[in-house]
């Protein structure tokens, strides 16, 4: 089977959830005998300047890129506001990418063209015009819902109004596109149900994130040392930054008062200067770390304080695969099949975070049992190879149905 992936960023390095999700599935499909090709936007925000592909991308039969300047422009944003079109989408609807896609589709035949996120949906008509491939949308999130949650948490009224207006345009666009695909791949059952309430009537198949466990086997030596907390995530993604700031401002003071010796270690890409220069007692700022595996493995407790966002959090799965004890908000845990106090902890308020940490400390070395349960749960539910095998069966069924029609 020949599959062409369309992505809104160059999916490397593998340090964010979107890149990890794309990598895990594409590599697994390749291992199962598919020819997987990639047409990636090489954006100014996530620019890849290398002349040769990284070894981790050797599973692609071919990779092509289109250089894209998607810098946020106040002038362009105003233009979209006046036209009533979605600025979120228009930043990725680009003539050069349409041209590159058309050229490739005219050169060879693909069985499936897989769109990675809603932001590739402007290219559906180009695919239909030049190919008979099945068009599949892999929805990493309900996109407008992320922005609804973000805007609701903004206190500055003009900014909140503007984001709510952009979000309404994005929601309208997302609804309009729902029934344009031959197959929709929501990342959770909850997202699938929500899409149906928005008017989706087509074929869907729930495909959770499947990660490659590049960090190796779980490590449990950290449980023999004094416990410490960590946070890691891309801090140019608004929900990550918003959640971390909430944790530092509203949650950490109460934790520090009760457990004055406990340390909180913070790492992440594109960390804003305000965090790099932060000075809080027992909060250690690392910035971007060389090895996320080593960083996560060094600290037994993983903090995921998301207040907005959607889909599934790859960082939770990565922490579980390493045998970490995750303490997450309910929003952060959406779509992940794990049980409170067996595989991880759920906390939504400052008091609940304090109590979850107190529970961890009371358990002492026995806390390792939850870390081990988390690792077992990950391998049972979110192994990339198992998920890809099931998807490939669904793709063959999709193609048979298209032939019969």
CSV table of C-alpha atoms in Angstrom, one decimal:
chain,number,residue,atom,x,y,z
A,1,UNK,CA,0.0,0.0,0.0
A,2,UNK,CA,1.3,3.5,-0.9
A,3,UNK,CA,0.6,6.2,1.6
A,4,UNK,CA,1.3,9.9,1.4
A,5,UNK,CA,1.4,11.9,4.6
A,6,UNK,CA,0.8,15.6,4.6
A,7,UNK,CA,2.1,17.5,7.7
A,8,UNK,CA,2.1,21.1,8.7
A,9,UNK,CA,5.6,20.9,10.2
A,10,UNK,CA,8.8,18.9,9.6
A,11,UNK,CA,8.2,16.1,12.2
A,12,UNK,CA,11.7,16.1,13.7
A,13,UNK,CA,13.2,16.3,16.3
A,14,UNK,CA,11.0,14.0,18.2
A,15,UNK,CA,10.5,16.3,21.1
A,16,UNK,CA,6.8,17.2,20.8
A,17,UNK,CA,3.6,15.1,20.8
A,18,UNK,CA,2.7,15.8,17.2
A,19,UNK,CA,6.1,14.8,15.8
A,20,UNK,CA,6.1,11.7,18.0
A,21,UNK,CA,2.6,10.7,16.9
A,22,UNK,CA,3.5,11.1,13.2
A,23,UNK,CA,6.8,9.2,13.7
A,24,UNK,CA,5.3,6.3,15.6
A,25,UNK,CA,2.5,5.6,13.0
A,26,UNK,CA,4.6,6.2,9.9
A,27,UNK,CA,7.4,4.0,11.0
A,28,UNK,CA,5.0,1.2,12.0
A,29,UNK,CA,3.2,1.3,8.7
A,30,UNK,CA,6.5,1.1,6.9
A,31,UNK,CA,7.6,-1.9,9.0
A,32,UNK,CA,4.3,-3.5,8.0
A,33,UNK,CA,5.2,-3.3,4.3
A,34,UNK,CA,3.7,0.1,3.3
A,35,UNK,CA,5.5,2.6,1.1
A,36,UNK,CA,5.2,5.8,3.2
A,37,UNK,CA,6.1,9.2,1.7
A,38,UNK,CA,6.0,12.6,3.4
A,39,UNK,CA,5.2,16.0,2.1
A,40,UNK,CA,6.0,18.4,5.0
A,41,UNK,CA,5.8,22.1,5.5
A,42,UNK,CA,9.2,23.4,6.6
A,43,UNK,CA,7.9,26.3,8.7
A,44,UNK,CA,9.8,29.2,10.0
A,45,UNK,CA,8.8,28.2,13.5
A,46,UNK,CA,10.0,24.6,13.2
A,47,UNK,CA,12.6,24.9,10.5
A,48,UNK,CA,14.8,22.0,9.5
A,49,UNK,CA,18.0,23.2,8.0
A,50,UNK,CA,19.7,19.9,7.5
A,51,UNK,CA,20.9,18.8,4.0
A,52,UNK,CA,20.4,15.1,4.8
A,53,UNK,CA,17.5,13.4,6.6
A,54,UNK,CA,18.0,12.3,10.2
A,55,UNK,CA,18.4,8.5,10.7
A,56,UNK,CA,15.1,8.4,12.6
A,57,UNK,CA,13.3,9.3,9.3
A,58,UNK,CA,14.9,6.6,7.2
A,59,UNK,CA,11.6,4.6,7.1
A,60,UNK,CA,10.1,7.1,4.6
A,61,UNK,CA,10.5,6.1,1.0
A,62,UNK,CA,10.8,9.7,0.1
A,63,UNK,CA,10.5,13.1,1.9
A,64,UNK,CA,9.8,16.4,0.2
A,65,UNK,CA,9.5,19.7,2.0
A,66,UNK,CA,8.0,23.1,1.2
A,67,UNK,CA,9.6,26.1,2.9
A,68,UNK,CA,6.8,28.1,4.6
A,69,UNK,CA,6.9,31.5,6.5
A,70,UNK,CA,4.0,31.1,8.9
A,71,UNK,CA,5.1,33.9,11.2
A,72,UNK,CA,2.0,35.4,12.8
A,73,UNK,CA,1.2,38.8,11.1
A,74,UNK,CA,-1.1,41.4,12.7
A,75,UNK,CA,-1.9,42.7,9.2
A,76,UNK,CA,-2.9,39.2,7.9
A,77,UNK,CA,-4.9,38.5,11.1
A,78,UNK,CA,-6.8,41.8,10.6
A,79,UNK,CA,-7.5,40.8,7.0
A,80,UNK,CA,-9.0,37.5,8.0
A,81,UNK,CA,-11.0,39.2,10.7
A,82,UNK,CA,-12.6,41.5,8.2
A,83,UNK,CA,-13.2,38.7,5.6
A,84,UNK,CA,-14.6,36.4,8.3
A,85,UNK,CA,-12.2,33.5,7.5
A,86,UNK,CA,-10.2,31.4,9.9
A,87,UNK,CA,-6.7,32.9,10.4
A,88,UNK,CA,-5.7,29.6,12.1
A,89,UNK,CA,-6.3,27.8,8.8
A,90,UNK,CA,-5.2,30.4,6.3
A,91,UNK,CA,-1.7,30.4,7.7
A,92,UNK,CA,-1.3,26.9,6.3
A,93,UNK,CA,-3.3,27.2,3.1
A,94,UNK,CA,-0.4,28.0,0.7
A,95,UNK,CA,0.0,28.1,-3.1
A,96,UNK,CA,3.5,26.6,-3.0
A,97,UNK,CA,2.2,23.6,-1.0
A,98,UNK,CA,-0.7,23.1,-3.4
A,99,UNK,CA,1.7,23.2,-6.3
A,100,UNK,CA,4.1,20.6,-4.7
A,101,UNK,CA,1.2,18.3,-3.8
A,102,UNK,CA,-0.2,18.5,-7.3
A,103,UNK,CA,3.2,17.8,-8.8
A,104,UNK,CA,3.7,14.6,-6.7
A,105,UNK,CA,0.1,13.4,-7.3
A,106,UNK,CA,0.7,13.7,-11.1
A,107,UNK,CA,4.0,11.8,-10.8
A,108,UNK,CA,2.6,8.7,-9.1
A,109,UNK,CA,-0.4,7.0,-7.7
A,110,UNK,CA,-1.1,6.7,-4.0
A,111,UNK,CA,-3.7,4.5,-2.3
A,112,UNK,CA,-4.2,6.8,0.8
A,113,UNK,CA,-3.4,10.4,1.4
A,114,UNK,CA,-3.3,11.0,5.1
A,115,UNK,CA,-3.8,14.5,6.5
A,116,UNK,CA,-2.1,15.0,9.8
A,117,UNK,CA,-4.5,17.5,11.6
A,118,UNK,CA,-7.2,19.8,10.5
A,119,UNK,CA,-4.7,22.3,9.1
A,120,UNK,CA,-4.1,20.1,6.0
A,121,UNK,CA,-7.8,20.0,5.1
A,122,UNK,CA,-7.5,23.0,2.6
A,123,UNK,CA,-5.7,20.5,0.3
A,124,UNK,CA,-8.7,18.0,0.0
A,125,UNK,CA,-9.9,19.6,-3.2
A,126,UNK,CA,-6.4,19.4,-4.7
A,127,UNK,CA,-6.2,15.7,-3.8
A,128,UNK,CA,-9.6,15.0,-5.3
A,129,UNK,CA,-8.7,16.8,-8.5
A,130,UNK,CA,-5.4,14.9,-9.2
A,131,UNK,CA,-5.8,11.6,-7.5
A,132,UNK,CA,-8.2,8.8,-6.7
A,133,UNK,CA,-6.6,8.1,-3.4
A,134,UNK,CA,-8.7,7.7,-0.3
A,135,UNK,CA,-8.5,10.9,1.8
A,136,UNK,CA,-8.0,10.2,5.5
A,137,UNK,CA,-8.0,12.9,8.2
A,138,UNK,CA,-6.0,12.0,11.4
A,139,UNK,CA,-7.4,14.4,13.9
A,140,UNK,CA,-4.9,14.9,16.8
A,141,UNK,CA,-7.5,17.1,18.6
A,142,UNK,CA,-10.8,18.8,18.3
A,143,UNK,CA,-8.9,21.9,17.2
A,144,UNK,CA,-11.5,24.6,18.0
A,145,UNK,CA,-12.1,23.1,21.5
A,146,UNK,CA,-8.4,23.8,22.4
A,147,UNK,CA,-8.9,27.4,21.7
A,148,UNK,CA,-12.3,27.6,23.4
A,149,UNK,CA,-10.6,26.4,26.6
A,150,UNK,CA,-7.6,28.7,26.2
A,151,UNK,CA,-9.7,31.8,25.6
A,152,UNK,CA,-11.9,31.1,28.6
A,153,UNK,CA,-8.9,31.2,30.8
A,154,UNK,CA,-7.7,34.6,29.6
A,155,UNK,CA,-8.5,37.5,31.9
A,156,UNK,CA,-7.6,40.4,29.6
A,157,UNK,CA,-11.0,41.2,28.0
A,158,UNK,CA,-9.9,42.4,24.5
A,159,UNK,CA,-7.5,39.5,24.0
A,160,UNK,CA,-10.2,37.1,25.2
A,161,UNK,CA,-12.8,38.6,22.8
A,162,UNK,CA,-10.4,38.3,19.9
A,163,UNK,CA,-9.4,34.7,20.6
A,164,UNK,CA,-13.1,33.8,21.0
A,165,UNK,CA,-13.8,35.4,17.6
A,166,UNK,CA,-11.0,33.4,16.0
A,167,UNK,CA,-12.2,30.3,17.7
A,168,UNK,CA,-15.7,30.7,16.4
A,169,UNK,CA,-14.3,30.9,12.8
A,170,UNK,CA,-12.2,27.9,13.4
A,171,UNK,CA,-15.2,25.9,14.8
A,172,UNK,CA,-17.2,26.8,11.7
A,173,UNK,CA,-14.5,25.7,9.4
A,174,UNK,CA,-13.9,22.4,11.3
A,175,UNK,CA,-17.6,21.6,11.1
A,176,UNK,CA,-17.7,22.4,7.4
A,177,UNK,CA,-14.9,20.0,6.7
A,178,UNK,CA,-16.1,17.0,8.7
A,179,UNK,CA,-17.8,15.2,5.9
A,180,UNK,CA,-15.2,15.8,3.2
A,181,UNK,CA,-13.0,12.8,4.2
A,182,UNK,CA,-13.3,9.2,3.2
A,183,UNK,CA,-12.2,8.2,6.7
A,184,UNK,CA,-11.8,10.2,9.9
A,185,UNK,CA,-9.3,9.1,12.6
A,186,UNK,CA,-10.2,10.7,15.9
A,187,UNK,CA,-7.6,10.1,18.6
A,188,UNK,CA,-10.2,9.3,21.3
A,189,UNK,CA,-13.7,7.9,21.5
A,190,UNK,CA,-14.7,11.1,23.3
A,191,UNK,CA,-13.5,13.2,20.2
A,192,UNK,CA,-15.4,10.8,17.9
A,193,UNK,CA,-18.6,11.4,19.8
A,194,UNK,CA,-18.1,15.1,19.8
A,195,UNK,CA,-17.5,15.2,16.1
A,196,UNK,CA,-20.8,13.4,15.6
A,197,UNK,CA,-22.6,16.1,17.7
A,198,UNK,CA,-21.1,18.6,15.2
A,199,UNK,CA,-22.7,16.8,12.3
A,200,UNK,CA,-20.2,14.2,11.2
A,201,UNK,CA,-21.9,11.3,9.4
A,202,UNK,CA,-19.1,9.5,7.7
A,203,UNK,CA,-16.8,6.6,8.4
A,204,UNK,CA,-14.5,6.9,11.4
A,205,UNK,CA,-12.0,4.8,13.3
A,206,UNK,CA,-10.6,5.7,16.7
A,207,UNK,CA,-6.8,5.6,16.5
A,208,UNK,CA,-5.0,6.5,19.8
A,209,UNK,CA,-1.4,7.7,19.8
A,210,UNK,CA,1.1,4.9,19.5
A,211,UNK,CA,4.6,5.9,20.5
A,212,UNK,CA,7.9,4.3,19.8
A,213,UNK,CA,9.6,3.7,23.1
A,214,UNK,CA,12.9,5.3,22.1
A,215,UNK,CA,14.0,5.7,25.7
A,216,UNK,CA,14.4,2.0,26.2
A,217,UNK,CA,13.2,-0.1,29.1
A,218,UNK,CA,11.7,1.6,32.2
A,219,UNK,CA,14.1,2.7,34.9
A,220,UNK,CA,13.1,2.5,38.5
A,221,UNK,CA,16.3,3.6,40.3
A,222,UNK,CA,14.9,7.1,41.0
A,223,UNK,CA,12.4,5.6,43.5
A,224,UNK,CA,15.4,4.7,45.7
A,225,UNK,CA,16.3,8.4,46.0
A,226,UNK,CA,14.3,11.3,47.5
A,227,UNK,CA,11.3,12.0,45.3
A,228,UNK,CA,11.3,14.9,42.9
A,229,UNK,CA,8.7,16.4,40.5
A,230,UNK,CA,9.3,17.3,36.8
A,231,UNK,CA,7.5,19.0,34.0
A,232,UNK,CA,8.6,18.8,30.3
A,233,UNK,CA,6.8,20.1,27.2
A,234,UNK,CA,7.0,22.4,24.3
A,235,UNK,CA,6.4,25.9,25.8
A,236,UNK,CA,5.5,27.5,22.5
A,237,UNK,CA,2.2,25.6,22.7
A,238,UNK,CA,-0.3,27.8,24.6
A,239,UNK,CA,-1.9,25.0,26.7
A,240,UNK,CA,1.5,23.8,28.0
A,241,UNK,CA,2.6,27.3,29.0
A,242,UNK,CA,-0.8,28.2,30.5
A,243,UNK,CA,-0.9,25.1,32.6
A,244,UNK,CA,2.7,25.4,33.8
A,245,UNK,CA,2.2,29.1,34.8
A,246,UNK,CA,-1.0,28.1,36.7
A,247,UNK,CA,0.9,25.3,38.5
A,248,UNK,CA,3.8,27.6,39.5
A,249,UNK,CA,1.5,30.5,40.6
A,250,UNK,CA,-1.4,28.6,42.2
A,251,UNK,CA,-0.2,25.1,43.1
A,252,UNK,CA,3.5,25.2,43.9
A,253,UNK,CA,3.3,27.6,46.8
A,254,UNK,CA,1.0,25.2,48.7
A,255,UNK,CA,3.2,22.2,47.9
A,256,UNK,CA,6.4,24.0,49.0
A,257,UNK,CA,4.9,25.1,52.3
A,258,UNK,CA,3.9,21.5,53.1
A,259,UNK,CA,6.9,19.8,51.6
A,260,UNK,CA,9.8,22.3,51.8
A,261,UNK,CA,12.5,19.9,50.7
A,262,UNK,CA,10.7,18.7,47.5
A,263,UNK,CA,12.1,19.9,44.2
A,264,UNK,CA,10.3,20.7,41.0
A,265,UNK,CA,12.4,20.5,37.8
A,266,UNK,CA,11.1,22.3,34.6
A,267,UNK,CA,12.3,21.6,31.1
A,268,UNK,CA,11.0,22.5,27.6
A,269,UNK,CA,11.6,23.8,24.2
A,270,UNK,CA,11.1,27.5,23.3
A,271,UNK,CA,10.9,28.5,26.9
A,272,UNK,CA,10.0,32.2,27.2
A,273,UNK,CA,12.5,34.6,29.0
A,274,UNK,CA,10.0,35.0,31.9
A,275,UNK,CA,10.4,31.3,32.8
A,276,UNK,CA,14.2,31.1,32.0
A,277,UNK,CA,14.7,33.9,34.5
A,278,UNK,CA,12.3,32.5,37.1
A,279,UNK,CA,13.5,32.4,40.7
A,280,UNK,CA,11.4,30.3,43.0
A,281,UNK,CA,12.5,28.2,46.0
A,282,UNK,CA,13.2,24.6,44.9
A,283,UNK,CA,12.1,25.2,41.3
A,284,UNK,CA,14.9,24.3,39.0
A,285,UNK,CA,14.7,25.6,35.4
A,286,UNK,CA,16.6,23.5,32.9
A,287,UNK,CA,15.4,25.0,29.6
A,288,UNK,CA,15.7,22.6,26.6
A,289,UNK,CA,17.4,19.4,27.7
A,290,UNK,CA,19.7,17.3,25.6
A,291,UNK,CA,17.9,14.1,26.5
A,292,UNK,CA,14.3,14.1,27.5
A,293,UNK,CA,14.6,10.4,28.3
A,294,UNK,CA,17.3,11.0,30.9
A,295,UNK,CA,15.5,14.0,32.3
A,296,UNK,CA,12.2,12.2,32.8
A,297,UNK,CA,13.9,9.1,34.2
A,298,UNK,CA,15.7,11.1,36.8
A,299,UNK,CA,12.5,12.3,38.5
A,300,UNK,CA,9.9,9.9,39.7
A,301,UNK,CA,6.8,12.1,39.5
A,302,UNK,CA,5.6,13.7,36.2
A,303,UNK,CA,3.4,16.8,36.5
A,304,UNK,CA,0.8,17.5,33.7
A,305,UNK,CA,-1.2,20.6,34.8
A,306,UNK,CA,-3.2,21.1,31.6
A,307,UNK,CA,-6.2,23.4,31.8
A,308,UNK,CA,-7.0,23.4,28.1
A,309,UNK,CA,-6.0,21.3,25.1
A,310,UNK,CA,-7.6,18.1,23.7
A,311,UNK,CA,-6.8,14.8,22.1
A,312,UNK,CA,-4.2,12.7,23.9
A,313,UNK,CA,-1.0,13.9,25.6
A,314,UNK,CA,2.0,12.1,24.2
A,315,UNK,CA,4.1,13.2,27.2
A,316,UNK,CA,1.8,11.3,29.6
A,317,UNK,CA,2.3,8.2,27.5
A,318,UNK,CA,6.1,8.7,27.3
A,319,UNK,CA,6.2,9.1,31.1
A,320,UNK,CA,4.1,6.0,31.6
A,321,UNK,CA,6.4,4.0,29.3
A,322,UNK,CA,9.4,5.0,31.5
A,323,UNK,CA,7.6,3.9,34.7
A,324,UNK,CA,7.0,7.4,36.0
A,325,UNK,CA,4.1,8.3,38.3
A,326,UNK,CA,2.0,10.9,36.5
A,327,UNK,CA,-0.1,13.5,38.3
A,328,UNK,CA,-2.4,15.0,35.7
A,329,UNK,CA,-5.5,17.1,35.4
A,330,UNK,CA,-8.6,15.5,34.0
A,331,UNK,CA,-8.2,17.4,30.8
A,332,UNK,CA,-4.6,16.2,30.4
A,333,UNK,CA,-5.8,12.6,30.9
A,334,UNK,CA,-8.5,12.8,28.2
A,335,UNK,CA,-8.4,9.8,25.9
A,336,UNK,CA,-5.9,7.8,28.1
A,337,UNK,CA,-7.2,4.6,29.5
A,338,UNK,CA,-5.7,4.6,33.0
A,339,UNK,CA,-7.1,4.3,36.5
A,340,UNK,CA,-6.6,6.9,39.3
A,341,UNK,CA,-4.3,5.7,42.1
A,342,UNK,CA,-3.6,2.4,40.2
A,343,UNK,CA,-1.7,3.7,37.1
A,344,UNK,CA,-1.4,7.4,37.9
A,345,UNK,CA,-3.1,10.2,39.9
A,346,UNK,CA,-5.7,12.7,38.8
A,347,UNK,CA,-5.8,16.2,40.4
A,348,UNK,CA,-7.7,19.3,39.2
A,349,UNK,CA,-7.3,21.8,42.0
A,350,UNK,CA,-4.3,23.0,44.0
A,351,UNK,CA,-5.6,21.1,47.1
A,352,UNK,CA,-5.9,17.9,45.0
A,353,UNK,CA,-2.4,18.2,43.7
A,354,UNK,CA,-1.1,18.7,47.3
A,355,UNK,CA,-3.0,15.6,48.4
A,356,UNK,CA,-1.8,13.5,45.5
A,357,UNK,CA,1.8,14.4,46.3
A,358,UNK,CA,1.2,13.6,50.0
A,359,UNK,CA,-0.1,10.2,48.9
A,360,UNK,CA,3.0,9.6,46.8
A,361,UNK,CA,5.3,10.5,49.7
A,362,UNK,CA,3.5,8.4,52.2
A,363,UNK,CA,3.9,5.3,49.9
A,364,UNK,CA,7.7,5.7,50.0
A,365,UNK,CA,9.5,3.1,47.9
A,366,UNK,CA,6.1,1.3,47.3
A,367,UNK,CA,5.3,4.2,44.9
A,368,UNK,CA,7.3,2.3,42.4
A,369,UNK,CA,4.4,-0.1,42.1
A,370,UNK,CA,2.3,2.6,40.4
A,371,UNK,CA,5.2,3.4,38.1
A,372,UNK,CA,5.4,-0.3,37.1
A,373,UNK,CA,1.6,-0.4,36.6
A,374,UNK,CA,1.8,2.6,34.3
A,375,UNK,CA,4.5,1.0,32.2
A,376,UNK,CA,2.4,-2.2,31.8
A,377,UNK,CA,-0.6,-0.2,30.9
A,378,UNK,CA,1.3,1.7,28.2
A,379,UNK,CA,2.6,-1.4,26.5
A,380,UNK,CA,-0.9,-3.1,26.7
A,381,UNK,CA,-2.8,-0.1,25.2
A,382,UNK,CA,-0.5,2.2,23.3
A,383,UNK,CA,2.2,0.1,21.5
A,384,UNK,CA,2.6,1.7,18.1
A,385,UNK,CA,3.0,-1.6,16.2
A,386,UNK,CA,-0.3,-3.1,17.5
A,387,UNK,CA,-2.2,0.1,16.7
A,388,UNK,CA,-0.7,0.3,13.2
A,389,UNK,CA,-1.7,-3.3,12.4
A,390,UNK,CA,-5.3,-2.5,13.3
A,391,UNK,CA,-5.3,0.7,11.2
A,392,UNK,CA,-3.9,-1.2,8.1
A,393,UNK,CA,-6.8,-3.6,8.3
A,394,UNK,CA,-9.1,-0.6,8.3
A,395,UNK,CA,-7.3,0.9,5.3
A,396,UNK,CA,-7.6,-2.3,3.3
A,397,UNK,CA,-11.4,-2.4,4.1
A,398,UNK,CA,-11.6,1.3,3.0
A,399,UNK,CA,-10.0,0.5,-0.4
A,400,UNK,CA,-12.2,-2.5,-1.0
A,401,UNK,CA,-15.3,-0.4,-0.3
A,402,UNK,CA,-14.1,2.2,-2.8
A,403,UNK,CA,-13.5,-0.3,-5.5
A,404,UNK,CA,-16.9,-1.9,-5.0
A,405,UNK,CA,-18.6,1.5,-5.1
